[in-house]
Amino acid sequence: MTRRGRILSWTGGVLGLLLLGTAGAGVWIYADLDGNIHGADIGIDGKRPVNLSPGSKNILVVGSDSRAGANAKYGKGLTTMQSDTLMVLHIAANRKWATAVSFPRDSWVQIPACTRGNGTKSAPHHFKINEAFSIGGDSGDINKAAACTIKTVEQNTGLRIDNFTSVDFQGFKGMVNALDGLEVCPKHAIHDKKAHLDMEAGCQTVRDEKALGYVRTRYSVGDGSDLGRIGRQQEFMKALGEKAQEKLTSPGALYDFLTSATKSITADRELAGLKPLYSLASTVKDIPSDRLTFVTVPNYYREADVPTDHANVVWQYPQAAGLFSDIAHDREIGVAGKKKLAEAAKNPVTAHSVRVRVLNGTGVSGRAAAAAEQLRKLGFTVTATGNAPAADRTTVGYPAGLRTQAEVLATRLPGTKATESSGATPGEVTLTVGPDFSQVP
């Protein structure tokens, strides 16, 4: 898949498809389609990241898998809203390049306190990143689902999110049907009860529930990971966009397609309309293909840190922190940056491989033990705890040869830098807890 194809897989596969029919449409058709787009009033409480690159745009895109109505069959007993795809599209301030960062739904992250549908607050905890959408949307409220998801992404990445858009998979089925289905070519037969999908190997046209099941299936294909599903969804949405541009020559078919597309979209008030979505799609479309980069947050299986966890992934540091910093400061990732991430992913330095001595520099009893417990839960190997002279802030020190290991820890602590120290214990990274230390994200 080309870089342009990948970046347009969601933004172009849905938003970009609006380019096909808005120009020249009658006033009543425009008003009808415009009215289909749902607007969300998103209120985010608490401290938010500072916008470090005015003029750029960070747009959070969610593939929503709501279990309400026709979607109920995909989650027995589930009443909360679900997110199946999560990515941030960064559009540079100069509008000459863009980067899309995909977050595996099984990313093990800190979920901050969020407002539920009944107005109560959830407790901060670690879990899969897609749970944020479920917590806020436990009563079907897209506003709170979006707010909790934005809050979670912001606190784990340090990125300021400017806009939000959600695409519901039920509306996606209508788009596929308007094209008389799409051809897929699975190499192996797929029998997935959870996705309600039975397919033989080989090329075939899918529509209706089979199309939805194909993009949802996970456990019965490849290694069963969410990373594989991300790739299938990107491929499918690319094919959707290409066939739409090729086949939608009939006004009737075009109208049916755009009706399904617009009905599937929920956006914040700034984006909730054909005109702003058209402008966004045009911006992405005009960016040169060699300046469009699609990356997945560098990660590895959490089992490497926590042997009992066979289901989740953790972000790879310091690479993930570097990626987020580049985007926050509007620095282009580009082909070279993507290759560097891919190379580092071959041999990740896991949290478990980092040996940490935790010292209390606050003068308050128990702070080192509390920090050590947090680190252990994240997979770090804590060798000892103790006291240190009073410290103004939290620091990470390391002996010669352990810079990378120190950065793995330091980049998990916003505002903390790793510093080489001749007094550091050989073979160990030293975390000195200062008064600014609260918790490890």
XYZ file of C-alpha atoms in Angstrom:
441
model
C 0.000 0.000 0.000
C 1.303 3.467 -0.848
C 1.771 6.067 1.853
C -1.079 8.076 0.335
C -3.290 5.012 0.384
C -2.537 4.348 4.037
C -3.026 7.915 5.221
C -6.318 8.088 3.358
C -7.473 4.755 4.698
C -9.550 6.476 7.355
C -9.282 10.180 6.630
C -9.665 9.703 2.885
C -11.683 6.521 3.085
C -14.474 8.431 4.786
C -13.731 12.149 5.006
C -11.992 12.245 1.636
C -14.905 10.499 -0.019
C -16.989 13.587 0.625
C -14.934 15.182 -2.130
C -16.739 12.950 -4.594
C -20.164 14.389 -4.185
C -20.279 17.767 -2.504
C -19.132 19.818 -5.501
C -22.076 20.638 -7.736
C -24.671 18.995 -5.505
C -28.062 20.612 -5.283
C -28.822 22.822 -2.292
C -31.357 20.369 -0.858
C -28.933 17.441 -1.249
C -26.171 19.417 0.442
C -28.478 20.345 3.335
C -29.677 16.748 3.644
C -26.151 15.303 3.762
C -24.889 18.072 6.018
C -27.700 17.336 8.465
C -26.673 13.688 8.702
C -23.378 14.514 10.406
C -23.640 14.372 14.173
C -22.050 17.141 16.220
C -20.517 16.423 19.641
C -20.171 18.904 22.487
C -16.962 17.705 24.084
C -15.946 19.049 27.481
C -12.563 17.971 28.869
C -11.786 18.640 32.511
C -8.438 18.892 34.227
C -5.057 20.081 33.009
C -4.410 19.643 29.286
C -1.135 19.685 27.299
C 0.042 23.015 25.947
C -0.202 23.519 22.177
C 3.470 23.620 21.194
C 2.923 24.165 17.463
C 0.225 26.797 16.796
C -1.277 26.407 13.351
C -0.850 22.641 13.176
C -3.767 20.245 13.718
C -4.026 17.079 15.785
C -7.231 15.248 14.905
C -8.256 12.174 16.885
C -10.015 9.657 14.633
C -11.990 6.795 16.186
C -13.515 3.819 14.406
C -16.570 3.336 16.613
C -17.981 -0.139 17.163
C -21.071 0.771 19.188
C -23.006 -2.211 20.571
C -26.320 -0.414 20.326
C -29.020 -1.272 17.779
C -27.776 -3.385 14.874
C -24.340 -3.717 16.479
C -25.676 -5.541 19.548
C -24.995 -8.965 18.051
C -21.242 -8.282 18.200
C -21.091 -8.018 21.981
C -23.503 -10.033 24.065
C -24.528 -8.152 27.185
C -22.483 -5.051 26.283
C -24.336 -1.751 26.545
C -21.375 0.607 26.451
C -19.893 2.173 23.315
C -16.781 0.542 21.843
C -13.815 1.881 19.863
C -12.205 -0.425 17.341
C -9.686 1.882 15.652
C -7.785 4.823 17.127
C -5.373 7.200 15.437
C -4.142 10.800 15.546
C -3.775 12.659 12.271
C -1.235 15.478 12.557
C -1.410 18.111 9.821
C 1.600 20.418 9.781
C 1.183 24.128 10.299
C 2.507 24.789 6.782
C 0.072 22.163 5.380
C 2.934 20.596 3.359
C 3.125 17.278 5.245
C 1.129 15.091 7.564
C 1.649 12.116 9.841
C -0.958 9.648 11.062
C -0.152 7.755 14.258
C -2.123 4.583 14.920
C -2.643 3.291 18.469
C -3.223 -0.457 18.870
C -6.429 -0.907 20.858
C -4.566 -3.337 23.153
C -2.067 -0.664 24.200
C -1.630 -0.911 27.979
C -1.804 2.688 29.224
C -2.988 4.757 32.136
C -6.696 5.592 31.918
C -7.279 8.866 33.799
C -10.340 9.663 35.900
C -13.228 10.245 33.496
C -16.857 11.277 33.780
C -19.249 8.395 33.130
C -22.650 8.718 31.531
C -24.346 8.938 34.959
C -22.073 11.792 36.030
C -19.862 9.785 38.411
C -16.082 9.659 38.085
C -14.051 6.569 37.269
C -10.827 5.920 39.196
C -7.466 6.268 37.404
C -6.049 2.862 36.463
C -4.064 1.011 33.800
C -5.866 -0.882 31.063
C -6.278 -1.159 27.284
C -6.461 2.253 25.639
C -9.801 1.545 23.971
C -11.466 1.241 27.393
C -11.517 5.050 27.607
C -14.222 5.212 24.939
C -16.246 2.606 26.839
C -15.965 4.379 30.204
C -17.197 7.705 28.860
C -19.728 6.001 26.598
C -21.133 3.559 29.168
C -24.609 4.992 28.618
C -24.278 5.732 24.906
C -23.113 9.346 25.313
C -20.694 10.100 22.463
C -19.728 13.417 24.085
C -18.368 11.724 27.216
C -16.878 8.829 25.207
C -14.934 11.332 23.104
C -13.904 13.373 26.142
C -12.467 10.369 27.992
C -10.650 9.149 24.894
C -9.130 12.562 24.198
C -8.103 12.903 27.838
C -6.466 9.464 27.772
C -4.553 10.139 24.553
C -3.426 13.574 25.742
C -2.165 12.347 29.119
C -0.279 9.394 27.633
C 1.263 11.242 24.684
C 1.519 14.891 25.740
C -0.204 15.886 22.476
C -2.891 18.542 22.469
C -5.893 17.218 20.522
C -7.616 19.908 18.468
C -10.463 17.986 16.847
C -12.328 14.694 17.108
C -14.180 12.560 14.588
C -15.742 9.139 14.916
C -16.808 6.770 12.132
C -19.383 4.100 13.015
C -18.928 0.703 11.374
C -22.659 0.230 10.766
C -22.650 3.246 8.439
C -19.570 1.738 6.854
C -21.678 -1.245 5.711
C -23.949 1.087 3.746
C -20.954 2.556 1.936
C -19.768 -0.903 0.906
C -23.253 -1.891 -0.279
C -23.563 1.262 -2.394
C -20.488 0.011 -4.266
C -22.003 -3.469 -4.753
C -19.431 -4.864 -2.351
C -15.640 -5.029 -2.321
C -13.274 -7.803 -3.333
C -10.984 -9.286 -0.694
C -8.516 -12.143 -1.098
C -7.809 -13.907 2.219
C -4.996 -16.436 1.958
C -6.642 -18.730 4.487
C -10.218 -19.567 5.439
C -11.652 -17.414 8.248
C -14.106 -18.785 10.805
C -14.621 -16.229 13.542
C -17.682 -16.572 15.798
C -17.039 -13.229 17.503
C -17.016 -11.388 14.165
C -19.875 -13.563 12.811
C -17.726 -14.427 9.827
C -17.264 -17.590 7.766
C -15.126 -17.173 4.652
C -13.240 -19.593 2.453
C -9.765 -18.767 1.182
C -9.429 -16.937 -2.122
C -10.774 -13.792 -3.783
C -14.441 -12.986 -3.211
C -16.786 -10.016 -2.951
C -18.044 -9.076 0.505
C -20.949 -6.843 1.507
C -23.367 -6.331 4.410
C -22.434 -8.238 7.582
C -19.609 -10.114 5.862
C -17.846 -6.825 5.027
C -18.212 -5.638 8.610
C -17.058 -8.978 9.958
C -13.988 -8.928 7.721
C -12.709 -5.634 9.143
C -13.596 -6.697 12.688
C -12.095 -10.190 12.650
C -9.009 -10.652 14.717
C -8.494 -13.946 16.540
C -8.989 -16.195 13.518
C -6.463 -14.496 11.225
C -2.667 -14.438 11.407
C -1.289 -14.158 14.941
C -4.618 -12.923 16.320
C -3.196 -9.537 17.273
C -4.768 -6.130 16.905
C -1.740 -5.093 14.835
C -2.853 -7.448 12.069
C -6.388 -6.118 12.176
C -5.119 -2.554 11.822
C -3.420 -3.559 8.574
C -6.551 -5.270 7.211
C -8.703 -2.263 8.035
C -6.268 0.086 6.325
C -6.191 -2.099 3.217
C -9.966 -2.388 3.137
C -10.581 1.340 3.537
C -8.052 2.102 0.822
C -9.921 -0.250 -1.512
C -13.178 1.415 -0.495
C -11.880 4.838 -1.466
C -10.421 3.638 -4.769
C -13.596 1.851 -5.859
C -15.731 4.815 -4.849
C -13.744 7.124 -7.086
C -13.918 4.602 -9.916
C -17.523 3.410 -9.715
C -19.661 6.197 -8.302
C -20.756 7.767 -11.587
C -24.487 7.303 -10.992
C -26.134 10.166 -9.057
C -28.325 7.654 -7.231
C -25.460 5.419 -6.155
C -23.404 8.450 -5.189
C -26.219 9.808 -3.052
C -26.699 6.439 -1.296
C -22.988 6.218 -0.658
C -22.666 9.737 0.741
C -25.794 9.273 2.841
C -24.220 6.256 4.549
C -20.881 8.035 4.883
C -22.294 11.168 6.473
C -24.621 9.216 8.784
C -21.626 7.296 10.117
C -19.693 10.438 11.113
C -19.719 12.187 14.480
C -17.384 15.148 14.930
C -16.741 17.984 17.339
C -18.692 21.144 16.549
C -15.799 22.702 14.625
C -15.717 19.778 12.172
C -19.388 18.756 12.190
C -20.450 19.734 8.682
C -19.747 19.070 5.009
C -17.837 22.300 4.552
C -15.207 21.783 7.302
C -14.867 18.064 6.479
C -14.493 18.896 2.800
C -11.794 21.420 3.697
C -9.990 18.836 5.831
C -10.159 16.179 3.104
C -8.910 18.679 0.520
C -5.967 19.594 2.729
C -4.906 15.955 3.103
C -5.487 15.262 -0.581
C -3.220 18.148 -1.619
C -0.246 16.983 0.452
C 2.417 15.314 -1.765
C 2.467 11.534 -1.413
C 6.097 11.507 -0.290
C 5.223 13.853 2.591
C 2.467 11.616 3.990
C 3.653 9.203 6.681
C 1.677 6.530 8.488
C 3.187 4.977 11.615
C 2.018 2.798 14.461
C 3.198 3.746 17.940
C 6.327 1.613 18.461
C 5.408 -1.226 20.789
C 6.178 -4.741 21.942
C 4.179 -7.472 23.646
C 3.647 -6.737 27.344
C 4.402 -10.368 28.102
C 8.090 -9.404 27.947
C 7.564 -7.264 31.074
C 4.669 -9.101 32.727
C 4.844 -12.826 31.850
C 1.180 -13.419 32.771
C -0.099 -10.881 30.220
C -0.520 -12.577 26.862
C -3.043 -10.095 25.453
C -1.609 -6.573 25.447
C 1.194 -4.442 24.077
C 3.176 -1.643 25.707
C 4.703 1.318 23.961
C 8.405 1.154 23.287
C 10.446 3.844 24.997
C 12.292 6.105 24.400
C 11.087 5.811 20.778
C 7.412 6.475 21.567
C 8.287 9.578 23.574
C 10.463 10.835 20.721
C 7.644 10.308 18.228
C 5.181 12.229 20.378
C 7.691 15.038 20.929
C 8.322 15.404 17.200
C 4.604 15.679 16.497
C 4.022 18.087 19.371
C 6.770 20.356 18.016
C 5.581 19.980 14.400
C 8.695 18.116 13.265
C 8.228 15.896 10.234
C 8.719 12.157 10.807
C 9.200 11.318 7.140
C 10.599 8.173 5.563
C 13.886 8.382 7.476
C 12.114 8.691 10.818
C 9.826 5.784 10.026
C 12.785 3.577 9.084
C 14.541 4.507 12.319
C 11.484 3.459 14.338
C 11.254 0.183 12.426
C 14.927 -0.557 13.044
C 14.634 0.116 16.778
C 11.538 -2.107 16.960
C 13.654 -5.146 16.037
C 15.428 -5.079 19.419
C 13.349 -3.139 21.958
C 14.805 -2.440 25.390
C 12.036 -3.733 27.617
C 11.102 -2.300 30.994
C 11.932 -5.659 32.587
C 15.524 -5.394 31.362
C 16.000 -2.078 33.207
C 17.328 -2.536 36.746
C 16.294 0.405 38.927
C 17.403 1.558 42.389
C 14.733 3.872 43.844
C 15.763 6.556 46.352
C 13.535 8.895 48.346
C 14.632 12.522 48.072
C 11.451 14.055 49.491
C 12.010 13.480 53.207
C 8.505 11.995 53.364
C 8.504 8.415 54.562
C 7.332 5.738 52.136
C 7.728 7.637 48.854
C 10.482 5.347 47.514
C 8.481 2.216 48.325
C 5.377 3.621 46.618
C 7.334 4.556 43.487
C 9.018 1.156 43.445
C 5.650 -0.592 43.541
C 4.464 1.433 40.534
C 7.582 0.505 38.604
C 7.194 -3.192 39.406
C 3.629 -3.186 38.106
C 4.936 -1.775 34.830
C 7.543 -4.529 34.573
C 10.689 -2.678 35.725
C 13.151 -4.658 37.821
C 13.531 -2.819 41.139
C 16.763 -3.836 42.867
C 16.552 -1.754 46.046
C 14.962 1.236 47.752
C 16.536 3.756 50.095
C 16.929 7.397 51.008
C 18.819 10.210 49.300
C 19.683 13.812 50.212
C 16.813 16.248 49.713
C 16.040 16.740 46.014
C 14.205 19.639 44.375
C 12.858 17.426 41.595
C 12.780 13.852 40.356
C 15.952 12.745 38.585
C 17.214 9.683 36.711
C 20.931 8.955 36.890
C 22.911 6.225 35.201
C 26.488 4.900 34.958
C 28.407 4.746 31.704
C 26.901 2.315 29.220
C 23.296 2.455 30.463
C 22.063 5.555 28.687
C 19.363 3.735 26.695
C 18.065 1.905 29.776
C 17.920 5.209 31.670
C 16.005 6.849 28.832
C 13.474 4.010 28.859
C 12.623 5.052 32.408
C 13.106 8.823 32.107
C 10.845 9.155 29.080
C 8.050 7.529 31.112
C 8.289 10.466 33.525
C 7.286 13.732 31.763
C 9.783 16.503 32.387
C 12.534 14.137 33.574
C 15.847 13.685 31.762
C 18.428 10.943 32.133
C 21.850 12.180 33.259
C 25.100 10.210 33.396
C 26.519 10.132 36.908
C 29.888 8.874 38.064
C 28.342 8.038 41.429
C 25.599 5.808 40.002
C 25.584 2.132 40.970
C 27.154 0.003 38.206
C 24.584 -1.956 36.214
C 21.657 0.013 37.634
C 19.643 3.138 36.861
C 18.941 5.346 39.867
C 15.568 7.032 40.257
C 15.605 9.749 42.900
C 12.044 10.656 43.816
C 11.489 14.376 44.228
C 8.453 16.358 45.422
C 7.179 16.584 41.827
C 6.813 12.811 41.487
C 3.212 11.622 41.393
C 2.967 8.446 39.360
C 4.368 6.663 36.333
C 1.991 6.945 33.340
